mmCIF file of C-alpha atoms in Angstrom:
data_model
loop_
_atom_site.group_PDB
_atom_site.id
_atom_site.type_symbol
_atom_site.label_atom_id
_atom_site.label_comp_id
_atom_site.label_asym_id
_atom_site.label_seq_id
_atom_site.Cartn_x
_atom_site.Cartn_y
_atom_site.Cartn_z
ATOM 1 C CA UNK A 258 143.590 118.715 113.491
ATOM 2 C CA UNK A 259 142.826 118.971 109.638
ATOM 3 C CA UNK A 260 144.068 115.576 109.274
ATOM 4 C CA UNK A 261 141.818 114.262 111.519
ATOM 5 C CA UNK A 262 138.696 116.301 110.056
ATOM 6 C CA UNK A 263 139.821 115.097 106.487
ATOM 7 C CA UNK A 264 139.971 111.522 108.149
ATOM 8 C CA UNK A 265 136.359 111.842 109.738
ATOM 9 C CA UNK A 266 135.183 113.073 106.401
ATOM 10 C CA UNK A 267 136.561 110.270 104.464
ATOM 11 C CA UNK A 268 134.581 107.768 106.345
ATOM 12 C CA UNK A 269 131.701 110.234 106.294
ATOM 13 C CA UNK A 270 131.928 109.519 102.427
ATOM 14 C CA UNK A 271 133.130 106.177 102.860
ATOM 15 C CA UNK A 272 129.885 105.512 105.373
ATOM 16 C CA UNK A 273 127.072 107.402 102.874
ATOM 17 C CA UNK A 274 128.708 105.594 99.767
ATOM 18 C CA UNK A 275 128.442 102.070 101.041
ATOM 19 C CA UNK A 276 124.724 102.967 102.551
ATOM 20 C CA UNK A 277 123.920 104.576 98.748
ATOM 21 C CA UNK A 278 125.605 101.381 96.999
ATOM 22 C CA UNK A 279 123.624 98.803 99.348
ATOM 23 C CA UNK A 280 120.207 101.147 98.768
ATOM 24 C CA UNK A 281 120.782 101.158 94.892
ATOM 25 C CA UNK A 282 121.229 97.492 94.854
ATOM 26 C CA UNK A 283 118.231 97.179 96.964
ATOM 27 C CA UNK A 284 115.683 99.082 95.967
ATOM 28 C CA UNK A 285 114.333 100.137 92.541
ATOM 29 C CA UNK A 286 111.273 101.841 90.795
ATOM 30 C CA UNK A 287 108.806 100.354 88.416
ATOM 31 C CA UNK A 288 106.817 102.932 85.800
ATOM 32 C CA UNK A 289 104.313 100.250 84.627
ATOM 33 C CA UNK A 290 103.640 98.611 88.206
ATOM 34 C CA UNK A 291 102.691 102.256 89.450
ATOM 35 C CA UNK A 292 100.454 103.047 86.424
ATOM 36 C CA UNK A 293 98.828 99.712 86.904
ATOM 37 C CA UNK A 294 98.244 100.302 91.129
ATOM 38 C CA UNK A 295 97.230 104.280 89.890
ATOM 39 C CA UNK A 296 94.010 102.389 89.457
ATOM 40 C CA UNK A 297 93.842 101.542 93.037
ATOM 41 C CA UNK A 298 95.368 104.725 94.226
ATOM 42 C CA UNK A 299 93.718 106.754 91.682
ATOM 43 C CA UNK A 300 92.553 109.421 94.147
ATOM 44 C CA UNK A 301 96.401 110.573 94.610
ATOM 45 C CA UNK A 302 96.411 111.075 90.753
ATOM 46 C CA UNK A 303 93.321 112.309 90.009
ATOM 47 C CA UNK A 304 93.648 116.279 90.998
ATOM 48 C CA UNK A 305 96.511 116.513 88.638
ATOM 49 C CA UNK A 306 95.115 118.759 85.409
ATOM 50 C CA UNK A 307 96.580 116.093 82.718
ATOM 51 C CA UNK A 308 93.904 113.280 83.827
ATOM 52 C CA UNK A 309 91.334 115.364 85.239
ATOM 53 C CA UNK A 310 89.362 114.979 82.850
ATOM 54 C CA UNK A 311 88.765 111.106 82.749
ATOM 55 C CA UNK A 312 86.457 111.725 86.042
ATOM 56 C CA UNK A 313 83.800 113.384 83.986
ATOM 57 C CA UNK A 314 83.969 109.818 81.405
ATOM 58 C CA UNK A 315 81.263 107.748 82.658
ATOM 59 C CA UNK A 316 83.182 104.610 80.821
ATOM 60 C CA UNK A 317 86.387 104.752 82.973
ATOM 61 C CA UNK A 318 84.812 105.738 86.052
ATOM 62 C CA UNK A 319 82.546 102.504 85.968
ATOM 63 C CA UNK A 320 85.338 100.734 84.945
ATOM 64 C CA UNK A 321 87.441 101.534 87.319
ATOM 65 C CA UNK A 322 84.808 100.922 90.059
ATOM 66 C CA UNK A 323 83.979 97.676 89.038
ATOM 67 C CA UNK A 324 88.289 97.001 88.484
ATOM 68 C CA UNK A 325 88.573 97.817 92.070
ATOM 69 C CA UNK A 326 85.252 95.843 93.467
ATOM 70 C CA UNK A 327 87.242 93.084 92.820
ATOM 71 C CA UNK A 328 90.846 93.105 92.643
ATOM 72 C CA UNK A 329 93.879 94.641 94.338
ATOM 73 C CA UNK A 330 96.723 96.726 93.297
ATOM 74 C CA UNK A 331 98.817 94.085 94.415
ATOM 75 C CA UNK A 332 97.182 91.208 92.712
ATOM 76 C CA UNK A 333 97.316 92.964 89.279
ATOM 77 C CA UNK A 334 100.674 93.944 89.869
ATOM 78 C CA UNK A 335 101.420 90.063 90.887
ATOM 79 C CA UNK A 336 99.975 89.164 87.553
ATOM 80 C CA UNK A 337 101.907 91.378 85.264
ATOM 81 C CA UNK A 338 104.832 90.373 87.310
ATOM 82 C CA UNK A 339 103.869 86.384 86.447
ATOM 83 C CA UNK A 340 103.405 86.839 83.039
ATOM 84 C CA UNK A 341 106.752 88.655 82.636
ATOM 85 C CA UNK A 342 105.107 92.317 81.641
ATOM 86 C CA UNK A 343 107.693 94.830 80.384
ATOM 87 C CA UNK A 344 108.023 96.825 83.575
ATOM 88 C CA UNK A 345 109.348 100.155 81.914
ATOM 89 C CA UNK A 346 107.268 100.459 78.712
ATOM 90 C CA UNK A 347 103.755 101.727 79.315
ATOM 91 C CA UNK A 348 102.893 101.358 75.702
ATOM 92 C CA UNK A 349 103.817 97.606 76.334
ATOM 93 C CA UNK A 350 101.802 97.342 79.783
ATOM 94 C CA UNK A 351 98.619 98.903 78.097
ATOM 95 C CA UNK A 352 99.455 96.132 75.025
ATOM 96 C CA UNK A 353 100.057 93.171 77.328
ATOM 97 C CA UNK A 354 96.313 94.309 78.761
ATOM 98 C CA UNK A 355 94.917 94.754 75.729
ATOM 99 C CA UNK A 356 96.042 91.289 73.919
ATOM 100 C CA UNK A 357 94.917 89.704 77.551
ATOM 101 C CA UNK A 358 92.248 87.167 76.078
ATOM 102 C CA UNK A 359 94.385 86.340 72.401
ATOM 103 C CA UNK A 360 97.254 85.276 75.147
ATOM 104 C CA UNK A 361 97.624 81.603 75.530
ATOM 105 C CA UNK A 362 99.860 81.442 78.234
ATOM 106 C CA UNK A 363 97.521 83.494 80.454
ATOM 107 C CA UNK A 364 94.559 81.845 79.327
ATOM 108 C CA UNK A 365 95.853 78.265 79.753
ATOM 109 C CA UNK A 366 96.367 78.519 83.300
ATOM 110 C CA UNK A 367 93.198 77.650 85.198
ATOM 111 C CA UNK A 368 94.185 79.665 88.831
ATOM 112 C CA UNK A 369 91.008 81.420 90.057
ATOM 113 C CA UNK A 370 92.781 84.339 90.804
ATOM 114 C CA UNK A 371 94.015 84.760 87.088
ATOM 115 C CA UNK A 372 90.703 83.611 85.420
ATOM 116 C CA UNK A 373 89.469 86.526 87.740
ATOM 117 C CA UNK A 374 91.904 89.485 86.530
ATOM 118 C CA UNK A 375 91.497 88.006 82.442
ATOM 119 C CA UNK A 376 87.530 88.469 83.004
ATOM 120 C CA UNK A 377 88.055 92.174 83.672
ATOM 121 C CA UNK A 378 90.373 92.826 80.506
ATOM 122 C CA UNK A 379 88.007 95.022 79.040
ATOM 123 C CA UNK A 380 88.253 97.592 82.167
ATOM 124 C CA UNK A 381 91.467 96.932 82.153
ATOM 125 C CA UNK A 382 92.357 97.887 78.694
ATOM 126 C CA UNK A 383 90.283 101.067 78.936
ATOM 127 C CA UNK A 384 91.114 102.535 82.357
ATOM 128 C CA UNK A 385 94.874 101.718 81.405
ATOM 129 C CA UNK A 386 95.105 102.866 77.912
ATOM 130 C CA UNK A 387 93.385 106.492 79.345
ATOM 131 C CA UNK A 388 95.381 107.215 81.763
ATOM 132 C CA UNK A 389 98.499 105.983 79.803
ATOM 133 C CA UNK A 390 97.290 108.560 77.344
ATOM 134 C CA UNK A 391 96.654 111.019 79.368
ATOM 135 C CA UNK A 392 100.653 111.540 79.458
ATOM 136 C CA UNK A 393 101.050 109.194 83.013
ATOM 137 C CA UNK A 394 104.770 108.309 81.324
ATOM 138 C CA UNK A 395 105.624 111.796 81.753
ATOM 139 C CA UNK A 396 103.899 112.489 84.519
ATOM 140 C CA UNK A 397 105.598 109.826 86.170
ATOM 141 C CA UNK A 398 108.769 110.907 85.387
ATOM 142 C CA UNK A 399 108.343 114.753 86.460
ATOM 143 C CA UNK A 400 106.324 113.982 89.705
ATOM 144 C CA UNK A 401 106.640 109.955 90.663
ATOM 145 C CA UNK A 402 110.188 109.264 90.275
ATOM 146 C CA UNK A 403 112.513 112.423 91.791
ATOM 147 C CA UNK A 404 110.027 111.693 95.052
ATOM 148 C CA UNK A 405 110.500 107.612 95.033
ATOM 149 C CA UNK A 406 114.468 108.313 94.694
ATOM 150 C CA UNK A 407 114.583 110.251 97.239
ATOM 151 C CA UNK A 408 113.209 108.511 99.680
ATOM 152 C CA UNK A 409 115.440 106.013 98.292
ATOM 153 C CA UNK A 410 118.906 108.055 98.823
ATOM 154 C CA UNK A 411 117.920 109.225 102.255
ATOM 155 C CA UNK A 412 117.317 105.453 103.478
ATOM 156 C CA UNK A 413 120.390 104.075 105.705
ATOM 157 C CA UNK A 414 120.878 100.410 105.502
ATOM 158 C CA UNK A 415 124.082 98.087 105.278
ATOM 159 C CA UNK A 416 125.012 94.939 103.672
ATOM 160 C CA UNK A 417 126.328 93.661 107.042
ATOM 161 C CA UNK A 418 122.620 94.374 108.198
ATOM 162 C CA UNK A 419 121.105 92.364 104.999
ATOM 163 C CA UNK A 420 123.308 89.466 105.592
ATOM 164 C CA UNK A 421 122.474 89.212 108.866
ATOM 165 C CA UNK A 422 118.557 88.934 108.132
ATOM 166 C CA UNK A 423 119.345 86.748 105.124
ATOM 167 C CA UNK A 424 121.667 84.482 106.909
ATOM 168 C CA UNK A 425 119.222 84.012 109.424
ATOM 169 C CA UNK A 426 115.928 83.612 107.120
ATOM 170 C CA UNK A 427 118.192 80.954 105.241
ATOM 171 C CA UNK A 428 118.668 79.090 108.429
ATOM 172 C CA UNK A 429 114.767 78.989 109.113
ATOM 173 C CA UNK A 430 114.280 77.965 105.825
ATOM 174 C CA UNK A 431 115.159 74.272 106.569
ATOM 175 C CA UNK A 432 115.758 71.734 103.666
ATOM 176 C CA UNK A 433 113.221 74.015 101.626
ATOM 177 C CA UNK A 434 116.209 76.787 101.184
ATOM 178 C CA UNK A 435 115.585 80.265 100.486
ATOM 179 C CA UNK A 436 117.495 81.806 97.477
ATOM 180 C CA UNK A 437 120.459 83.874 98.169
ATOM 181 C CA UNK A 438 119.624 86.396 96.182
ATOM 182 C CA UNK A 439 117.995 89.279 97.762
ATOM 183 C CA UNK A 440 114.238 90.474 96.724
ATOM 184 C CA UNK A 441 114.346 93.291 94.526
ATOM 185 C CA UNK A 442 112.124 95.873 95.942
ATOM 186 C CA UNK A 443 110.057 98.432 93.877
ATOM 187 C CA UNK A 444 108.560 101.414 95.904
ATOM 188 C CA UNK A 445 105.572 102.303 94.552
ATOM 189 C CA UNK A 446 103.750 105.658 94.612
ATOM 190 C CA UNK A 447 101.341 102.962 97.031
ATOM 191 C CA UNK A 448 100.291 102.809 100.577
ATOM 192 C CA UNK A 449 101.072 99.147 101.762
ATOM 193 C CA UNK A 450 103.353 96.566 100.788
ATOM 194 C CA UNK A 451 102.982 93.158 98.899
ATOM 195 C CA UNK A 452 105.326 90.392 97.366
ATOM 196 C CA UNK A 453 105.444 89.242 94.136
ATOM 197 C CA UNK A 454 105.961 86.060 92.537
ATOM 198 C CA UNK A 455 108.776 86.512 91.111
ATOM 199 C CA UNK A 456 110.943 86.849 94.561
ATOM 200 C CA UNK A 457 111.207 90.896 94.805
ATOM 201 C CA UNK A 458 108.278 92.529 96.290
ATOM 202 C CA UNK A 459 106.882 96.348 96.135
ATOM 203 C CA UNK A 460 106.642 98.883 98.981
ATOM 204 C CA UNK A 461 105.013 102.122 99.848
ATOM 205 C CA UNK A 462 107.880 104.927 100.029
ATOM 206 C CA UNK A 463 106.890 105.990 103.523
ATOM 207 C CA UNK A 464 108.594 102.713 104.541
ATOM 208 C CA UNK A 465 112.149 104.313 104.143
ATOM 209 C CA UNK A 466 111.558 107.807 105.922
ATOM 210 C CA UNK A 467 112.985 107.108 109.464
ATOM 211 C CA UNK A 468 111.147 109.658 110.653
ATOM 212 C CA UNK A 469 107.862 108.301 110.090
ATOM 213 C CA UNK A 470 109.517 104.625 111.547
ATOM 214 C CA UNK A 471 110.630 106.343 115.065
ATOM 215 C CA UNK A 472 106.317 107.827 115.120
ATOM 216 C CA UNK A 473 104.558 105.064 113.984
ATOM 217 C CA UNK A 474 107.041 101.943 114.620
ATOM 218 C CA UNK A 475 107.512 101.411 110.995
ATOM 219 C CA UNK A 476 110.253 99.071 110.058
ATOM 220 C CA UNK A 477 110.471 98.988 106.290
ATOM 221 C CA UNK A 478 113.475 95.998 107.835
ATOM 222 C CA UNK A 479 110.808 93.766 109.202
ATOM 223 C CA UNK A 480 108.721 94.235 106.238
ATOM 224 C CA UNK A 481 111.162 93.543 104.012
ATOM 225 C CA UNK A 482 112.073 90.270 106.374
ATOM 226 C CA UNK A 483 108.191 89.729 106.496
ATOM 227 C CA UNK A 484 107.568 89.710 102.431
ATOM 228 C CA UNK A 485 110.292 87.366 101.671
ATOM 229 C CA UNK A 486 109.311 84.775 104.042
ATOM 230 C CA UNK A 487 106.193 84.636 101.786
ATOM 231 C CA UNK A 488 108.438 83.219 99.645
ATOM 232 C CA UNK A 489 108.469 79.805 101.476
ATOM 233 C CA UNK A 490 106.117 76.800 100.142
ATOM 234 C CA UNK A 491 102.288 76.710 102.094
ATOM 235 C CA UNK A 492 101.385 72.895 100.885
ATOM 236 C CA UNK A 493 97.712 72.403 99.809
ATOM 237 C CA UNK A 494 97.243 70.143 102.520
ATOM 238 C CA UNK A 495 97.889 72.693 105.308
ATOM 239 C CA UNK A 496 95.691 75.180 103.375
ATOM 240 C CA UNK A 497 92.814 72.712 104.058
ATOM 241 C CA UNK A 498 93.549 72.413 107.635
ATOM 242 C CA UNK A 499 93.354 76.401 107.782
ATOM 243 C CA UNK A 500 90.143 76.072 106.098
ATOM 244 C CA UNK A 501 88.802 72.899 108.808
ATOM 245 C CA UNK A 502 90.111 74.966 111.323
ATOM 246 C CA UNK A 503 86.954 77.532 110.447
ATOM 247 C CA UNK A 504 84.957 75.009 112.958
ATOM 248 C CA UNK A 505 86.302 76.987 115.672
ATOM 249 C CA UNK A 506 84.055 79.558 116.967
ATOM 250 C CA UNK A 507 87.513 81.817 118.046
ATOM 251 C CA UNK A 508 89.275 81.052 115.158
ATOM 252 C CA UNK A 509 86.847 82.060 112.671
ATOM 253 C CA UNK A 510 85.931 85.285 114.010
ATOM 254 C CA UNK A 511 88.995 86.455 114.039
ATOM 255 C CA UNK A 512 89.953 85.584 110.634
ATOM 256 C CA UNK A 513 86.840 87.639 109.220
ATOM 257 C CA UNK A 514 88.195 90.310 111.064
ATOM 258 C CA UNK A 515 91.826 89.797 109.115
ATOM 259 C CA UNK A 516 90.032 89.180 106.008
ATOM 260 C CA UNK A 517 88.074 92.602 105.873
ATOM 261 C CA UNK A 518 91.636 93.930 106.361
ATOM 262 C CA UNK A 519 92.452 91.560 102.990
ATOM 263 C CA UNK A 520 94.973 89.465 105.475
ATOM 264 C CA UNK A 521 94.195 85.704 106.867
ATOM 265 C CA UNK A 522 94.874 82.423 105.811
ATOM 266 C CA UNK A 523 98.980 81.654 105.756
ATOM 267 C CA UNK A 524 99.811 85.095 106.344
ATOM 268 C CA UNK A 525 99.712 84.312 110.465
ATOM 269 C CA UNK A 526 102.719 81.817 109.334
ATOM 270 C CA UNK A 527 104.324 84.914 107.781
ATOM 271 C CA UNK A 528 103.984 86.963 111.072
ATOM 272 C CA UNK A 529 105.061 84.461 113.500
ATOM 273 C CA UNK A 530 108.160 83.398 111.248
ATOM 274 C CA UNK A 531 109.179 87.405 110.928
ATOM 275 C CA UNK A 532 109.219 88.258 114.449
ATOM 276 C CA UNK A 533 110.812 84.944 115.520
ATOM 277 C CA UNK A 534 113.275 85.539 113.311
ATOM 278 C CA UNK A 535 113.276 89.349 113.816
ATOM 279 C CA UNK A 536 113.757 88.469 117.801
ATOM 280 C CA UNK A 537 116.437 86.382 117.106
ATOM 281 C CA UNK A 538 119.144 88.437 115.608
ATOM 282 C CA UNK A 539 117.781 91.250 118.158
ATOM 283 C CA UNK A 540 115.489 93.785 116.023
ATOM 284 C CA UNK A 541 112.653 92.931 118.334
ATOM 285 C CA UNK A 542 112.387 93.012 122.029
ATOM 286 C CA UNK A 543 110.102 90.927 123.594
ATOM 287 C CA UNK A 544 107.663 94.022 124.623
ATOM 288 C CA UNK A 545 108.010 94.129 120.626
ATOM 289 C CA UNK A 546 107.013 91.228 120.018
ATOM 290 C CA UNK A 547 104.364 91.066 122.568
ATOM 291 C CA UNK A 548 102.908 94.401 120.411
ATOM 292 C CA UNK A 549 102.985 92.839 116.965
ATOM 293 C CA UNK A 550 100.692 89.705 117.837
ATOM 294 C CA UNK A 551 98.314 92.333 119.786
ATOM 295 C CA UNK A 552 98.196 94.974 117.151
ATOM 296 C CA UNK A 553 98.600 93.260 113.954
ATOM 297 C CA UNK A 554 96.043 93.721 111.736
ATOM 298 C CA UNK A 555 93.823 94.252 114.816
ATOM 299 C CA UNK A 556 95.042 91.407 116.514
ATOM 300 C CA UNK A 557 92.996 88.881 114.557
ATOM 301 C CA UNK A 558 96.156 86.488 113.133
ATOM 302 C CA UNK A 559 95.539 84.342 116.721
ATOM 303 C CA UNK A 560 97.594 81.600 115.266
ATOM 304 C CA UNK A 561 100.359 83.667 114.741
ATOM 305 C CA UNK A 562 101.471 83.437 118.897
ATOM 306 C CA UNK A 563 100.383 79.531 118.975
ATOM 307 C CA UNK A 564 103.402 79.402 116.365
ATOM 308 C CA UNK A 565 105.871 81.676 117.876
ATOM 309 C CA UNK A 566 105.858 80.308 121.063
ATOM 310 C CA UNK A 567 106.538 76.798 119.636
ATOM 311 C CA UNK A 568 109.100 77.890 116.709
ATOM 312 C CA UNK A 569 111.347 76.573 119.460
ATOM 313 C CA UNK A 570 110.357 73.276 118.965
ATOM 314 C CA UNK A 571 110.978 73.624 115.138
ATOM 315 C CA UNK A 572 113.592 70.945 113.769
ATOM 316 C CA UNK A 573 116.636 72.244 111.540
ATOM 317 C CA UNK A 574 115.692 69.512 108.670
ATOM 318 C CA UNK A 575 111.991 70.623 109.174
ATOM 319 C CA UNK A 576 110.007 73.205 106.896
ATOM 320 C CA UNK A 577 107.589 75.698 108.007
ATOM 321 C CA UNK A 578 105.443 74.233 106.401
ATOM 322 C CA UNK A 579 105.588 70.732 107.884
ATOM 323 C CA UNK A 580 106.347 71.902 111.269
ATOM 324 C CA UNK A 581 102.454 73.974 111.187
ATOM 325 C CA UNK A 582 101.549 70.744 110.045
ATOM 326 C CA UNK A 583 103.196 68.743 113.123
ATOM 327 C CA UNK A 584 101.010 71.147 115.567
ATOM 328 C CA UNK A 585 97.905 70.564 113.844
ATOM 329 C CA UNK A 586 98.802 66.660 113.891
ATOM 330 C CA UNK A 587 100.251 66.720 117.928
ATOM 331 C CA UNK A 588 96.813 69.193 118.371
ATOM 332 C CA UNK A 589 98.275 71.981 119.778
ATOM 333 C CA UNK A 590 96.305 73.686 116.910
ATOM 334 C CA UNK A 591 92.395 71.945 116.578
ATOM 335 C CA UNK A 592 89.072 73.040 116.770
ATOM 336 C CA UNK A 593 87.905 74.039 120.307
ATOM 337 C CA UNK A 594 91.544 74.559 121.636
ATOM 338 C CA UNK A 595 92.456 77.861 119.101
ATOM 339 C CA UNK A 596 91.645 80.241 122.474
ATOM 340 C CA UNK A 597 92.768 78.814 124.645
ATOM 341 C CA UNK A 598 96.260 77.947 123.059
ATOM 342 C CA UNK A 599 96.032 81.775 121.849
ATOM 343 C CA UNK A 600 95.662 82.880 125.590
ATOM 344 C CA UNK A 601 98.350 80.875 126.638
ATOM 345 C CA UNK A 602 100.641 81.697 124.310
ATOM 346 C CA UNK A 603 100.043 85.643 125.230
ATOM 347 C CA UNK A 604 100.203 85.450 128.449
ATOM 348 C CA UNK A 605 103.499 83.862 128.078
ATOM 349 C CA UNK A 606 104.807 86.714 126.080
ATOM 350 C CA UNK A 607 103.481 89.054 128.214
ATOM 351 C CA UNK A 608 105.434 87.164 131.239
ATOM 352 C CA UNK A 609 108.520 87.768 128.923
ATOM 353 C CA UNK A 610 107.999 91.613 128.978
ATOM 354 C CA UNK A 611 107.610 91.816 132.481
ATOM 355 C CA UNK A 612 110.787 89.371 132.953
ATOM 356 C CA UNK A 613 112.746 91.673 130.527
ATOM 357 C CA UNK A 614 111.441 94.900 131.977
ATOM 358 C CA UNK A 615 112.761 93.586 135.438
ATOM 359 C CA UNK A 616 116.391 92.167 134.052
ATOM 360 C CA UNK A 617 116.813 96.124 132.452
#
């Protein structure tokens, strides 16, 4: 009997050492990404005695105001990331902000989205350099960290898991190829989740309690499946059929809908891709599945179905990207057809949960 109960414990040990090797691999933390989204998420900071006190500065509260008026957390952090930003150092993240307009490898490039983020340097500069000053290393350190790692410790997942997802991502991938390696992630003291450009993406930490996934059908899996399909190439050209495809009465009120939520665009191309994919290697059920295109962002991502439904159809030396294209060229996706393709399409997924629920 005791050498069975050593045995069990052994691959108790064996189990939670492999899980804590695969998580450590996995996951990391980021000091100067979560100082830089503390100016999104500045209200979970703010009540802390050390930067109190910037509140009652007119300067950085207008500052940060207009900052976050007009750009995200997870753009900023997608910039630093770009530009190669020492992600450690705060005394380098509040220089990198501070040089912003003498550096001629940011200003060369001519992407709106960067010409936006150097035109706020001054906020930038300011609202950083306070709250770096007002001792955010250290308060990082006492209060971010010990709560990001252990969320981080507690989270089960296996390499046989990962390989799976990879494996099968790879295969959708086509001649485009993803990279074998797998995306870092940083959990950030954040709420959401967003990729980055440099193949690793960031995470809210309420991603890994498996509590909160069994409540709210969470899946930090799926997200993690979900951000590195962003990874895969959206052409130009297909971005201007998105943009044609605006003509649609259906189509375009739905994607005002995703875009107050800041979603739209490819990121339907993103969903449908995940849960095919998801469904595949049997993380989703089709009531699942059903859900996500229903719920999603309120629904609104109505080409995300049209594309599920036909991923089927998708050739093994074709990309994503010019399969989407092949539906817009066969018009399965055009203007005046978006709803009723969308119904279609949900219908026959609802058929699907009434064909599994009958089958259990």
């Amino acid at each position: 009997m005791t050498t069975r109960l050593i045995l069990f414990a052994a691959m108790l040990f064996w189990s939670f050492s492999s899980y804590a090797t695969t998580a450590s691999r996995l996951f990391t933390t980021s000091r100067c990404f979560d100082m830089i989204a503390s100016l999104q998420y500045f209200d979970k900071i703010k009540d802390e005695p050390r930067f109190k006190s910037l509140l009652g500065d007119s300067i950085f509260t207008r500052n940060l105001d207009r900052i976050n008026d007009n750009v995200t957390a997870s753009k900023l952090c997608n910039f630093y990331a770009t530009f190669n930003g020492n992600r450690d150092c705060t005394d380098s993240c509040t220089m990198f902000f501070s040089d912003l307009k003498t550096n001629n490898t940011v200003t060369a490039d001519e992407a709106g989205w960067i010409k936006n983020i150097v035109s706020l340097q001054p906020e930038l500069s300011y609202c950083l350099n306070a709250i770096n000053d007002a001792g955010y290393p250290e308060y990082w350190s006492q209060k971010v960290k010990p709560m990001l790692e252990e969320y981080i410790e507690s989270y089960p997942v296996s390499d046989s898991l990962l390989n799976t997802i990879h494996a099968a991502m790879t295969d959708f991938s086509g001649p485009e190829g993803l990279s074998e390696t797998r995306s870092r992630t940083y959990v950030l003291n954040i709420d959401n989740a967003f990729n980055l450009s440099d193949e690793s993406f960031c995470c809210t930490p309420l991603l890994l309690d498996p509590e909160l996934e069994k409540q709210f059908r969470l899946d930090f899996l799926k997200v993690y499946t979900h951000e590195n399909l962003h990874r895969l190439n959206i052409s130009n050209a297909l971005i201007t059929k998105l943009k044609e495809l605006k003509a649609d009465d259906f189509y375009r009120e739905n994607e005002a809908i995703a875009n107050n939520h800041r979603e739209g665009l490819n990121e339907a191309f993103v969903v449908a891709a995940e849960v095919y994919i998801s469904h595949k290697i049997g993380r989703r059920d089709a009531q699942s599945v059903y859900d996500e295109f229903k719920e999603y962002v309120d629904g609104s991502l109505v080409l995300a179905p049209i594309i599920y439904v036909h991923l089927n159809e998708k050739r093994s030396d074709e990309s994503l990207n010019d399969f989407i294209l092949r539906l817009f060229d066969n018009g399965t996706i055009k203007v005046g057809n978006v709803k009723a393709q969308y119904d279609k399409a949900m219908h026959r997924l609802l058929d699907d949960v009434h064909r599994s629920k009958t089958n259990e």
